[in-house]
Short mmCIF file of C-alpha atoms in Angstrom, two decimals:
data_model
loop_
_atom_site.label_atom_id
_atom_site.label_comp_id
_atom_site.label_asym_id
_atom_site.label_seq_id
_atom_site.Cartn_x
_atom_site.Cartn_y
_atom_site.Cartn_z
CA MET A 40 0.94 14.17 -56.12
CA GLU A 41 1.92 16.42 -53.47
CA ALA A 42 2.54 19.05 -55.84
CA ASN A 43 -0.77 20.58 -56.73
CA PRO A 44 -0.42 23.96 -58.34
CA ARG A 45 -4.21 24.31 -58.22
CA SER A 46 -4.54 24.25 -54.52
CA THR A 47 -4.14 27.41 -52.36
CA GLY A 48 -3.10 25.65 -49.11
CA ARG A 49 0.28 25.96 -47.50
CA LEU A 50 3.43 25.80 -49.81
CA PRO A 51 4.49 22.30 -50.21
CA ALA A 52 7.75 21.36 -48.80
CA ALA A 53 9.41 21.25 -52.02
CA PHE A 54 8.77 24.92 -52.57
CA LEU A 55 10.57 25.94 -49.44
CA THR A 56 13.62 23.54 -49.90
CA PRO A 57 16.74 25.25 -50.86
CA GLY A 58 17.73 24.10 -54.35
CA SER A 59 18.61 24.95 -57.78
CA SER A 60 17.80 28.43 -59.37
CA SER A 61 16.44 26.39 -62.54
CA PHE A 62 12.76 26.38 -63.22
CA MET A 63 13.25 23.24 -65.25
CA ASP A 64 14.87 21.46 -62.56
CA PHE A 65 12.13 22.47 -59.99
CA LEU A 66 9.59 21.13 -62.42
CA GLY A 67 11.61 17.90 -62.91
CA ASP A 68 11.53 17.16 -59.04
CA HIS A 69 8.14 18.52 -58.47
CA ALA A 70 5.74 18.09 -61.30
CA PRO A 71 7.84 16.00 -63.97
CA GLU A 72 4.87 15.34 -66.13
CA MET A 73 4.71 19.06 -66.92
CA LEU A 74 8.10 19.02 -68.72
CA PRO A 75 7.96 18.47 -72.35
CA GLY A 76 10.96 16.17 -72.44
CA ARG A 77 9.47 13.72 -69.93
CA ARG A 78 6.39 12.64 -71.84
CA VAL A 79 5.87 9.13 -72.68
CA LEU A 80 5.29 8.80 -76.49
CA PRO A 81 2.86 6.22 -77.76
CA PRO A 82 4.19 4.22 -80.65
CA VAL A 83 3.39 6.08 -83.85
CA LYS A 84 3.46 4.65 -87.47
CA GLY A 85 4.72 7.26 -90.06
CA VAL A 86 4.84 10.92 -89.34
CA ILE A 87 2.60 12.84 -87.15
CA GLU A 88 0.84 15.76 -89.14
CA ALA A 89 1.11 18.82 -87.23
CA PRO A 90 1.52 22.62 -88.34
CA HIS A 91 5.08 23.53 -88.94
CA GLY A 92 6.76 27.03 -88.74
CA THR A 93 9.24 27.67 -91.51
CA THR A 94 11.88 30.38 -91.90
CA ILE A 95 13.77 32.42 -89.44
CA VAL A 96 16.53 34.65 -90.28
CA ALA A 97 19.00 36.65 -88.18
CA ALA A 98 22.04 39.02 -88.99
CA SER A 99 24.33 41.08 -86.55
CA PHE A 100 25.45 44.65 -87.02
CA PRO A 101 28.01 46.67 -85.06
CA GLY A 102 25.55 47.90 -82.44
CA GLY A 103 23.35 44.86 -82.06
CA VAL A 104 21.57 41.98 -83.62
CA VAL A 105 18.24 41.54 -85.81
CA LEU A 106 16.07 38.51 -85.78
CA ALA A 107 13.12 38.09 -87.97
CA GLY A 108 10.62 35.44 -89.04
CA ASP A 109 7.79 34.99 -91.74
CA ARG A 110 4.34 34.52 -90.86
CA ARG A 111 3.22 31.15 -92.40
CA ALA A 112 2.66 27.70 -90.77
CA THR A 113 2.17 24.73 -93.10
CA MET A 114 0.75 21.43 -92.62
CA GLY A 115 1.82 19.15 -95.58
CA ASN A 116 0.91 21.24 -98.50
CA MET A 117 -1.65 23.15 -96.78
CA ILE A 118 -1.28 26.65 -95.20
CA ALA A 119 -2.28 26.03 -91.55
CA GLN A 120 -2.00 29.75 -90.37
CA ARG A 121 -1.19 32.73 -92.30
CA ASP A 122 -0.22 35.06 -89.28
CA ILE A 123 1.74 32.84 -86.80
CA GLU A 124 4.19 34.42 -84.58
CA LYS A 125 7.48 32.66 -84.42
CA VAL A 126 9.83 35.25 -83.14
CA PHE A 127 9.60 35.86 -79.33
CA PRO A 128 11.58 37.82 -76.81
CA ALA A 129 13.32 35.49 -74.45
CA ASP A 130 14.11 38.15 -71.97
CA GLU A 131 15.33 41.72 -71.89
CA TYR A 132 18.46 41.23 -73.94
CA SER A 133 17.64 38.17 -76.25
CA ALA A 134 15.01 36.58 -78.41
CA VAL A 135 14.37 33.30 -80.01
CA GLY A 136 12.83 32.22 -83.38
CA ILE A 137 11.53 28.89 -83.93
CA ALA A 138 11.12 26.52 -87.04
CA GLY A 139 9.69 23.12 -86.65
CA THR A 140 6.61 21.72 -85.04
CA ALA A 141 4.86 24.92 -84.03
CA GLY A 142 2.95 23.46 -81.00
CA LEU A 143 6.00 22.02 -79.54
CA ALA A 144 8.11 25.10 -80.38
CA VAL A 145 5.59 27.53 -78.80
CA GLU A 146 5.66 25.40 -75.46
CA MET A 147 9.42 25.35 -75.47
CA VAL A 148 9.51 29.03 -75.91
CA ARG A 149 7.32 29.42 -73.03
CA LEU A 150 9.41 27.15 -70.85
CA PHE A 151 12.59 28.88 -72.00
CA GLN A 152 11.36 32.35 -71.28
CA LEU A 153 10.18 31.19 -67.84
CA GLU A 154 13.62 29.46 -67.24
CA LEU A 155 15.39 32.82 -67.74
CA GLU A 156 12.96 34.88 -65.86
CA HIS A 157 12.97 32.48 -62.81
CA PHE A 158 16.71 32.31 -62.75
CA GLU A 159 16.87 36.06 -62.77
CA LYS A 160 14.32 36.51 -60.03
CA VAL A 161 15.89 33.91 -57.72
CA GLU A 162 19.46 34.86 -58.22
CA GLY A 163 18.96 38.62 -58.71
CA ALA A 164 21.11 38.40 -61.75
CA GLN A 165 20.79 37.51 -65.47
CA LEU A 166 22.39 34.34 -66.90
CA SER A 167 25.36 34.95 -69.31
CA LEU A 168 24.39 35.01 -72.98
CA GLU A 169 26.38 31.92 -73.27
CA GLY A 170 24.59 30.47 -70.41
CA LYS A 171 21.03 31.15 -71.96
CA ALA A 172 22.27 29.70 -75.25
CA ASN A 173 23.35 26.45 -73.43
CA ARG A 174 20.10 26.31 -71.57
CA LEU A 175 18.19 26.07 -74.91
CA SER A 176 20.61 23.30 -76.11
CA THR A 177 19.45 21.21 -72.95
CA MET A 178 15.89 21.81 -73.93
CA ILE A 179 16.17 20.66 -77.56
CA ARG A 180 18.06 17.69 -76.39
CA SER A 181 15.27 16.65 -74.24
CA ASN A 182 12.75 16.93 -77.33
CA LEU A 183 15.03 14.28 -79.19
CA GLY A 184 12.53 11.36 -78.75
CA MET A 185 9.77 13.72 -80.54
CA ALA A 186 12.29 14.91 -83.06
CA MET A 187 12.86 11.24 -84.17
CA GLN A 188 9.25 10.99 -84.81
CA GLY A 189 9.11 13.99 -87.14
CA LEU A 190 8.39 16.58 -84.28
CA ALA A 191 11.41 18.41 -84.33
CA VAL A 192 12.05 21.92 -83.12
CA VAL A 193 14.94 23.85 -84.31
CA PRO A 194 15.37 27.37 -82.88
CA LEU A 195 17.60 30.32 -83.72
CA PHE A 196 18.76 32.17 -80.80
CA ALA A 197 20.18 35.88 -80.89
CA GLY A 198 21.04 38.37 -78.27
CA TRP A 199 23.14 41.12 -76.94
CA ASP A 200 26.03 40.03 -75.02
CA VAL A 201 26.36 42.46 -72.15
CA ASP A 202 29.92 41.48 -71.18
CA ARG A 203 31.43 41.30 -74.59
CA GLU A 204 29.43 44.18 -75.78
CA LYS A 205 28.14 42.63 -79.12
CA GLY A 206 25.37 41.04 -80.72
CA ARG A 207 25.65 37.16 -81.12
CA ILE A 208 23.78 34.60 -82.98
CA PHE A 209 23.35 30.92 -82.00
CA SER A 210 21.90 28.05 -84.47
CA TYR A 211 21.00 24.65 -83.27
CA ASP A 212 20.22 21.16 -84.77
CA VAL A 213 17.58 18.50 -83.71
CA THR A 214 20.17 16.99 -81.32
CA GLY A 215 20.91 20.24 -79.33
CA GLY A 216 24.06 20.72 -81.12
CA ARG A 217 24.82 24.37 -80.73
CA SER A 218 27.01 26.67 -82.97
CA GLU A 219 27.78 30.42 -82.97
CA GLU A 220 27.15 31.92 -86.18
CA GLN A 221 29.32 34.92 -87.69
CA GLY A 222 27.29 37.74 -89.31
CA TYR A 223 24.13 35.92 -90.23
CA ALA A 224 22.19 32.66 -90.05
CA ALA A 225 18.81 31.11 -90.97
CA THR A 226 16.75 28.07 -90.07
CA GLY A 227 13.75 26.28 -91.36
CA SER A 228 12.70 25.21 -94.72
CA GLY A 229 13.46 28.54 -96.45
CA SER A 230 16.64 28.84 -94.96
CA ILE A 231 18.85 27.73 -97.92
CA PHE A 232 17.28 30.48 -100.04
CA ALA A 233 17.53 33.15 -97.24
CA ARG A 234 21.19 32.29 -96.50
CA GLY A 235 22.17 32.53 -100.19
CA SER A 236 20.33 35.98 -100.26
CA MET A 237 22.13 37.25 -97.16
CA LYS A 238 25.46 35.74 -98.25
CA LYS A 239 25.35 38.26 -101.21
CA LEU A 240 24.03 41.19 -99.43
CA TYR A 241 25.73 41.11 -95.87
CA ARG A 242 28.47 43.44 -95.02
CA GLU A 243 30.00 43.75 -91.48
CA ASP A 244 29.55 47.42 -91.32
CA LEU A 245 25.73 47.55 -91.94
CA THR A 246 23.48 50.11 -89.95
CA GLU A 247 20.44 48.76 -87.85
CA GLN A 248 18.19 50.15 -90.52
CA GLN A 249 20.13 48.29 -93.36
CA THR A 250 20.22 45.05 -91.31
CA THR A 251 16.36 45.06 -90.78
CA THR A 252 16.11 45.68 -94.71
CA LEU A 253 18.75 42.81 -95.33
CA VAL A 254 16.55 40.23 -93.21
CA VAL A 255 13.45 41.08 -94.89
CA GLN A 256 15.15 40.79 -98.29
CA ALA A 257 16.18 37.26 -97.32
CA LEU A 258 12.77 36.40 -96.03
CA TYR A 259 11.33 37.74 -99.39
CA ASP A 260 13.87 35.54 -101.18
CA ALA A 261 12.97 32.52 -99.08
CA ALA A 262 9.26 32.94 -99.79
CA ASP A 263 10.19 33.34 -103.52
CA ASP A 264 11.36 29.94 -103.81
CA ASP A 265 10.01 27.92 -100.87
CA SER A 266 6.42 27.33 -100.94
CA ALA A 267 6.27 26.62 -97.12
CA THR A 268 7.57 30.21 -96.41
CA GLY A 269 5.02 33.25 -96.75
CA GLY A 270 5.84 36.50 -98.21
CA PRO A 271 4.48 39.83 -97.09
CA ASP A 272 0.66 39.51 -97.56
CA VAL A 273 -0.19 42.95 -98.61
CA ALA A 274 -3.80 42.21 -99.03
CA ARG A 275 -4.27 40.99 -95.46
CA ARG A 276 -1.75 43.49 -93.85
CA ILE A 277 0.40 40.59 -92.54
CA TYR A 278 4.16 41.38 -92.53
CA PRO A 279 7.29 39.65 -91.25
CA ILE A 280 8.00 39.98 -87.54
CA VAL A 281 11.30 41.87 -87.18
CA THR A 282 13.06 42.30 -83.70
CA VAL A 283 16.08 44.37 -82.94
CA ILE A 284 18.26 43.63 -79.92
CA THR A 285 20.75 46.24 -78.76
CA GLU A 286 22.38 47.51 -75.80
CA GLU A 287 18.95 49.15 -75.13
CA GLY A 288 17.46 45.70 -74.93
CA PHE A 289 14.66 43.99 -77.09
CA ARG A 290 12.60 46.02 -79.43
CA ARG A 291 10.03 44.68 -81.96
CA LEU A 292 9.37 46.74 -84.85
CA THR A 293 5.83 48.16 -84.73
CA GLU A 294 3.12 47.20 -87.38
CA ALA A 295 3.70 50.35 -89.11
CA GLU A 296 7.48 49.93 -89.29
CA SER A 297 7.50 46.45 -90.64
CA SER A 298 4.74 47.25 -93.16
CA GLU A 299 6.64 50.21 -94.56
CA LEU A 300 9.94 47.99 -94.74
CA ALA A 301 7.87 45.10 -96.45
CA ARG A 302 6.21 47.67 -98.88
CA SER A 303 9.19 49.54 -99.90
CA ILE A 304 10.97 46.12 -100.82
CA LEU A 305 7.87 44.90 -102.49
CA GLU A 306 7.90 48.07 -104.72
CA ARG A 307 11.45 47.55 -105.71
CA ARG A 308 10.72 43.97 -106.50
CA LEU A 309 8.01 45.08 -109.01
CA GLU A 310 10.70 46.48 -111.20
CA GLN A 311 13.35 44.03 -110.34
CA PRO A 312 11.76 40.64 -109.25
CA ASP A 313 15.14 39.09 -108.11
CA GLY A 314 15.92 41.84 -105.91
CA PRO A 315 19.21 43.73 -105.50
CA ARG A 316 22.31 42.42 -107.15
CA ALA A 317 25.77 42.08 -105.80
CA ALA A 318 28.64 43.04 -107.90
CA LEU A 319 30.24 40.27 -110.16
CA LEU A 320 33.72 40.68 -108.68
CA MET B 118 11.07 11.76 -11.71
CA SER B 119 10.04 14.65 -14.11
CA THR B 120 6.51 15.76 -14.49
CA PRO B 121 5.76 17.51 -17.77
CA PHE B 122 4.81 21.23 -17.17
CA TYR B 123 1.18 22.22 -18.28
CA VAL B 124 1.28 25.30 -20.44
CA SER B 125 -2.08 26.63 -21.61
CA PRO B 126 -2.68 27.06 -25.20
CA GLN B 127 -3.08 30.78 -24.60
CA GLN B 128 0.14 31.04 -22.97
CA ALA B 129 1.93 28.91 -25.61
CA MET B 130 0.81 31.09 -28.34
CA ALA B 131 1.51 34.40 -26.44
CA ASP B 132 5.17 33.05 -25.87
CA ARG B 133 5.50 32.01 -29.61
CA ALA B 134 4.07 35.49 -30.82
CA GLU B 135 6.43 37.25 -28.29
CA TYR B 136 9.48 35.24 -29.79
CA ALA B 137 8.57 36.28 -33.17
CA ARG B 138 7.77 39.91 -32.56
CA LYS B 139 11.22 40.26 -30.81
CA GLY B 140 13.00 38.61 -33.63
CA ILE B 141 11.32 40.88 -36.11
CA ALA B 142 11.97 43.97 -34.03
CA ARG B 143 15.70 43.58 -34.28
CA GLY B 144 15.53 44.28 -37.94
CA ARG B 145 15.04 47.65 -39.56
CA SER B 146 11.45 48.90 -40.71
CA LEU B 147 10.54 49.27 -44.06
CA VAL B 148 7.62 51.06 -45.77
CA VAL B 149 5.48 50.35 -48.80
CA LEU B 150 3.42 53.32 -50.32
CA GLN B 151 1.09 53.87 -53.14
CA TYR B 152 1.97 56.90 -55.53
CA ALA B 153 0.14 58.08 -58.59
CA ASP B 154 2.06 55.56 -61.01
CA GLY B 155 2.33 52.65 -58.72
CA ILE B 156 3.69 51.28 -55.60
CA VAL B 157 7.08 52.17 -54.06
CA PHE B 158 9.04 50.17 -51.46
CA VAL B 159 11.60 51.95 -49.35
CA GLY B 160 13.84 50.62 -46.66
CA GLU B 161 17.06 51.08 -45.00
CA ASN B 162 19.43 48.30 -46.08
CA PRO B 163 23.33 48.53 -45.81
CA SER B 164 23.63 45.73 -48.20
CA ARG B 165 23.76 45.78 -51.92
CA ALA B 166 23.28 42.21 -52.44
CA LEU B 167 20.88 40.91 -50.06
CA HIS B 168 17.62 42.48 -50.84
CA LYS B 169 14.61 43.15 -48.70
CA PHE B 170 12.51 43.68 -52.02
CA SER B 171 12.07 41.67 -54.86
CA GLU B 172 9.98 40.85 -57.83
CA ILE B 173 7.76 37.79 -57.52
CA TYR B 174 5.72 38.23 -60.98
CA ASP B 175 4.70 40.66 -63.63
CA ARG B 176 2.72 43.03 -61.44
CA ILE B 177 3.74 41.43 -57.97
CA GLY B 178 6.34 42.59 -55.46
CA PHE B 179 7.54 41.41 -52.22
CA ALA B 180 8.94 43.11 -49.28
CA ALA B 181 10.04 41.50 -45.82
CA ALA B 182 11.35 42.54 -42.42
CA GLY B 183 12.85 40.07 -40.00
CA LYS B 184 15.20 37.03 -40.44
CA TYR B 185 16.92 37.11 -43.70
CA ASN B 186 17.25 33.32 -44.41
CA GLU B 187 13.53 32.72 -43.51
CA TYR B 188 12.05 35.39 -45.57
CA GLU B 189 14.43 34.64 -48.42
CA ASN B 190 13.12 30.95 -48.28
CA LEU B 191 9.48 32.41 -48.42
CA ARG B 192 10.48 34.54 -51.32
CA ILE B 193 11.81 31.73 -53.36
CA GLY B 194 8.90 29.63 -52.44
CA GLY B 195 6.71 32.48 -53.81
CA VAL B 196 8.64 32.85 -57.02
CA ARG B 197 8.25 29.14 -57.72
CA TYR B 198 4.54 29.16 -56.63
CA ALA B 199 3.85 32.05 -59.22
CA ASP B 200 6.04 30.82 -62.03
CA LEU B 201 4.36 27.25 -61.87
CA ARG B 202 0.90 28.75 -61.57
CA GLY B 203 1.49 31.21 -64.57
CA TYR B 204 2.90 28.20 -66.59
CA THR B 205 0.17 25.86 -65.81
CA TYR B 206 -2.66 28.62 -66.63
CA ASP B 207 -1.75 31.88 -67.80
CA ARG B 208 0.37 34.97 -66.51
CA GLU B 209 -2.92 36.63 -65.70
CA ASP B 210 -4.01 34.09 -63.31
CA VAL B 211 -1.09 34.98 -60.76
CA THR B 212 -2.63 37.33 -58.28
CA ALA B 213 -1.34 38.96 -55.23
CA ARG B 214 -4.42 37.67 -53.34
CA GLY B 215 -3.67 34.22 -54.23
CA LEU B 216 0.03 34.62 -53.26
CA ALA B 217 -1.02 36.24 -49.99
CA ASN B 218 -3.39 33.26 -49.16
CA VAL B 219 -0.48 30.75 -49.66
CA TYR B 220 1.95 32.76 -47.48
CA ALA B 221 -0.75 33.05 -44.91
CA GLN B 222 -1.43 29.31 -44.78
CA THR B 223 2.25 28.64 -44.76
CA LEU B 224 3.07 31.18 -41.89
CA GLY B 225 -0.07 30.03 -39.95
CA THR B 226 0.71 26.40 -40.07
CA ILE B 227 4.41 27.01 -38.89
CA PHE B 228 3.26 29.40 -36.27
CA SER B 229 0.69 26.94 -34.60
CA SER B 230 2.78 23.85 -35.21
CA ASN B 231 4.74 22.81 -32.14
CA ALA B 232 7.31 21.00 -34.24
CA GLU B 233 8.78 24.30 -35.79
CA LYS B 234 9.72 27.51 -34.29
CA PRO B 235 7.74 30.32 -35.46
CA TYR B 236 9.10 32.37 -38.41
CA GLU B 237 10.53 35.76 -37.25
CA VAL B 238 9.34 37.73 -40.43
CA GLU B 239 6.61 39.96 -41.59
CA LEU B 240 5.95 40.28 -45.14
CA VAL B 241 4.16 42.65 -47.54
CA VAL B 242 2.83 41.41 -51.01
CA ALA B 243 1.80 44.16 -53.35
CA GLU B 244 0.21 44.13 -56.74
CA VAL B 245 0.05 47.19 -59.07
CA GLY B 246 -3.13 47.56 -60.97
CA ALA B 247 -3.69 49.18 -64.15
CA ARG B 248 -5.11 52.17 -62.25
CA PRO B 249 -4.62 53.19 -58.66
CA GLU B 250 -7.94 51.74 -57.71
CA GLY B 251 -6.67 48.34 -58.73
CA ASP B 252 -3.64 48.44 -56.48
CA GLN B 253 -3.47 45.73 -53.69
CA ILE B 254 -1.23 45.72 -50.64
CA TYR B 255 -1.36 42.79 -48.10
CA ARG B 256 0.48 42.72 -44.84
CA LEU B 257 1.31 39.36 -43.45
CA PRO B 258 2.39 39.25 -39.76
CA HIS B 259 4.35 36.35 -38.30
CA ASP B 260 1.23 34.45 -37.18
CA GLY B 261 -0.32 33.99 -40.63
CA SER B 262 -2.90 36.65 -40.41
CA ILE B 263 -3.58 38.72 -43.58
CA VAL B 264 -4.33 42.48 -43.22
CA ASP B 265 -5.46 44.24 -46.35
CA GLU B 266 -3.87 47.69 -46.64
CA HIS B 267 -4.41 50.82 -48.42
CA GLY B 268 -2.37 53.89 -49.02
CA SER B 269 0.76 53.08 -46.89
CA VAL B 270 1.91 50.34 -44.76
CA ALA B 271 4.98 49.78 -42.54
CA VAL B 272 6.47 46.65 -41.31
CA GLY B 273 9.41 45.75 -38.90
CA GLY B 274 10.50 46.88 -35.39
CA ASN B 275 9.22 50.39 -35.25
CA ALA B 276 6.31 49.61 -37.54
CA GLU B 277 3.51 51.15 -35.41
CA GLN B 278 5.05 54.49 -35.11
CA ILE B 279 6.07 54.67 -38.65
CA SER B 280 2.56 53.73 -39.76
CA SER B 281 0.84 56.44 -37.67
CA PHE B 282 3.23 58.93 -38.95
CA LEU B 283 2.47 57.87 -42.67
CA ASP B 284 -1.22 57.56 -42.19
CA GLN B 285 -1.20 61.41 -41.16
CA ARG B 286 0.81 62.54 -44.04
CA HIS B 287 0.07 60.01 -47.11
CA ARG B 288 -2.40 61.00 -49.55
CA ASP B 289 -3.48 59.57 -53.02
CA GLY B 290 -1.90 60.71 -56.08
CA MET B 291 1.60 61.68 -54.67
CA THR B 292 4.44 61.84 -57.29
CA LEU B 293 7.20 59.22 -56.84
CA ALA B 294 9.55 61.82 -55.40
CA GLU B 295 6.97 63.08 -52.88
CA ALA B 296 6.18 59.41 -51.63
CA LEU B 297 9.90 58.62 -51.71
CA LYS B 298 10.62 61.65 -49.53
CA LEU B 299 7.74 61.06 -47.23
CA ALA B 300 9.00 57.30 -46.73
CA VAL B 301 12.55 58.43 -45.94
CA GLN B 302 11.16 61.04 -43.38
CA ALA B 303 9.14 58.10 -41.77
CA LEU B 304 12.08 55.85 -41.54
CA SER B 305 14.49 58.66 -40.33
CA ARG B 306 12.40 58.99 -37.17
CA ASP B 307 13.90 56.98 -34.18
CA THR B 308 11.63 55.39 -31.46
CA ASN B 309 12.36 58.30 -29.03
CA GLY B 310 11.16 60.83 -31.80
CA SER B 311 14.64 62.28 -32.67
CA GLU B 312 15.65 62.31 -36.34
CA ARG B 313 18.62 60.84 -38.01
CA GLU B 314 20.09 61.14 -41.41
CA ILE B 315 19.70 58.09 -43.66
CA PRO B 316 22.44 58.45 -46.61
CA ALA B 317 21.11 57.50 -50.13
CA GLU B 318 23.52 54.59 -50.21
CA ARG B 319 21.94 53.09 -47.34
CA LEU B 320 18.59 53.16 -49.06
CA GLU B 321 17.03 50.33 -50.81
CA VAL B 322 14.19 51.50 -53.28
CA ALA B 323 12.07 49.56 -55.60
CA VAL B 324 8.83 50.32 -57.47
CA LEU B 325 6.14 48.37 -59.29
CA ASP B 326 5.61 51.12 -61.97
CA ARG B 327 2.14 50.69 -63.93
CA THR B 328 3.42 52.89 -66.75
CA ARG B 329 6.33 50.73 -67.77
CA PRO B 330 5.82 49.25 -71.16
CA GLN B 331 7.01 45.76 -70.21
CA GLU B 332 4.88 43.27 -68.72
CA ARG B 333 7.13 42.97 -65.77
CA LYS B 334 6.62 46.16 -63.77
CA PHE B 335 9.01 45.72 -60.96
CA LYS B 336 12.24 47.99 -61.04
CA ARG B 337 14.84 48.96 -58.68
CA ILE B 338 15.74 52.55 -58.27
CA VAL B 339 19.49 52.99 -57.73
CA GLY B 340 22.48 55.42 -58.18
CA ARG B 341 21.89 58.51 -60.14
CA GLN B 342 18.07 58.02 -60.44
CA LEU B 343 17.67 57.68 -56.84
CA ALA B 344 19.73 60.71 -56.07
CA ARG B 345 17.85 62.72 -58.57
CA LEU B 346 14.55 61.80 -57.21
CA LEU B 347 15.61 62.66 -53.62
CA GLU B 348 16.98 65.87 -54.58
CA ALA B 349 13.96 66.84 -57.09
CA ASP B 350 11.99 66.06 -54.20
CA GLY B 351 13.54 68.52 -51.97
CA ASP B 352 12.46 71.38 -54.22
CA ALA B 353 9.16 70.00 -55.54
CA ALA B 354 7.53 68.66 -52.49
CA THR B 355 8.26 71.40 -49.81
CA PRO B 356 5.34 73.52 -50.63
CA THR B 357 2.74 70.68 -50.63
CA ASP B 358 4.42 69.37 -47.44
CA THR B 359 4.05 72.45 -45.30
CA PRO B 360 0.62 72.02 -44.24
CA SER B 361 1.37 68.68 -42.72
CA ASP B 362 4.55 69.97 -41.15
CA THR B 363 2.64 72.85 -39.42
CA GLU B 364 0.29 70.23 -38.01
CA GLU B 365 2.87 68.83 -35.79
#
């Protein structure tokens, strides 16, 4: 291979050849074995056991969008990790949360972050939010072979659209199918319960503070009914990761903020285990 | 019948160096200075879109004088090198020293190969450390040598004169406004010693700011922020600048 990233000699010709602004395209030409989608898979019988991430939720509000995730990774009926991080900044104005095979998902996030950063550095401008969402689609599609063997990655992508000046949410299926969600969305094993919870609590005119509360309520409800989703772990001080993206850019709630949020919800649930109630009519 | 001319290697290299130097001298000079919170890049650039300075990686910035298409090519090569290296290992493993070595090898090979014309570029690769002692600035002339610089560095046509001007006046721990003013002063001096005004719209300014909360420390300074710094500078820096002014 001509392309040895470990050598410190002259830059190989491929590095100086004018070409696309995409890091994935560059990898594909130069070091294809490093692309997750190009891997040759051995035939496998049954399902490969690997840690899975579970529930990610998102909701938009007039000034931005909130993306949050629980902290549990499971392998079968076992808890593989209690404090996994499944929500990451993709760049200054967007974030991605991942459900599915944790190892592959984290690799995909690294590559996605780099893809956006690389484009920005080469072109001197950011991709549009739509462009970013489409790029993620391509990456999921390239993972289809592994998804068929049970190693699926299903992300939720949220960001501030600088041109339209609003927060937007995109959800994906294993084939890379992308759909824009209005208001709120969830993915992962607890998503059915989280979605039901948000459906009853969501309003279009929520404030940022109310929206962060909403998503943590939804995660609590998901953990309540789905064993693969972890609730706030007060004993170990492990709380959901909550991120907010506004005009100002990406911000992750501090440990103190998310613990306060989770604790106040927990306190209310001690009195009312099923949480806040919506009006009947 | 044609007989091939004999050209001594010394002469061949001298010719190539002369050629490259002339090309670089046609462009405008730029300066890179250390200040208390990082490293500032200042140059005169009438274009808003074609940059002389840019981000390579988290803590690493790039500046170039000379022929645009050639240094742009090297810049993208550097971004690819850094991104691939960071992806293969870890973000921490991408360093200015490594990048400077790769550029030096690349420029050196091109310079001494007879098949290619030498690049008419002079580069600066800078990395901002967690503290000022950790800052690294490397200057890479057209022939692929590396010079490890401290404090201030100038590249481009008028570099020598600007460098000596900066060497006399630059000191550690300057504020951004002070460093910026000094840089503009240095760039405003013509070869014959006369001064001219560089309006703020023609300045390209970028910093590697170690106090930025983000991992990526590179930031362009434009518009109002630039105007404010240049102005604030006028009041704040005058007293501290007086000693060096009287020296002249």
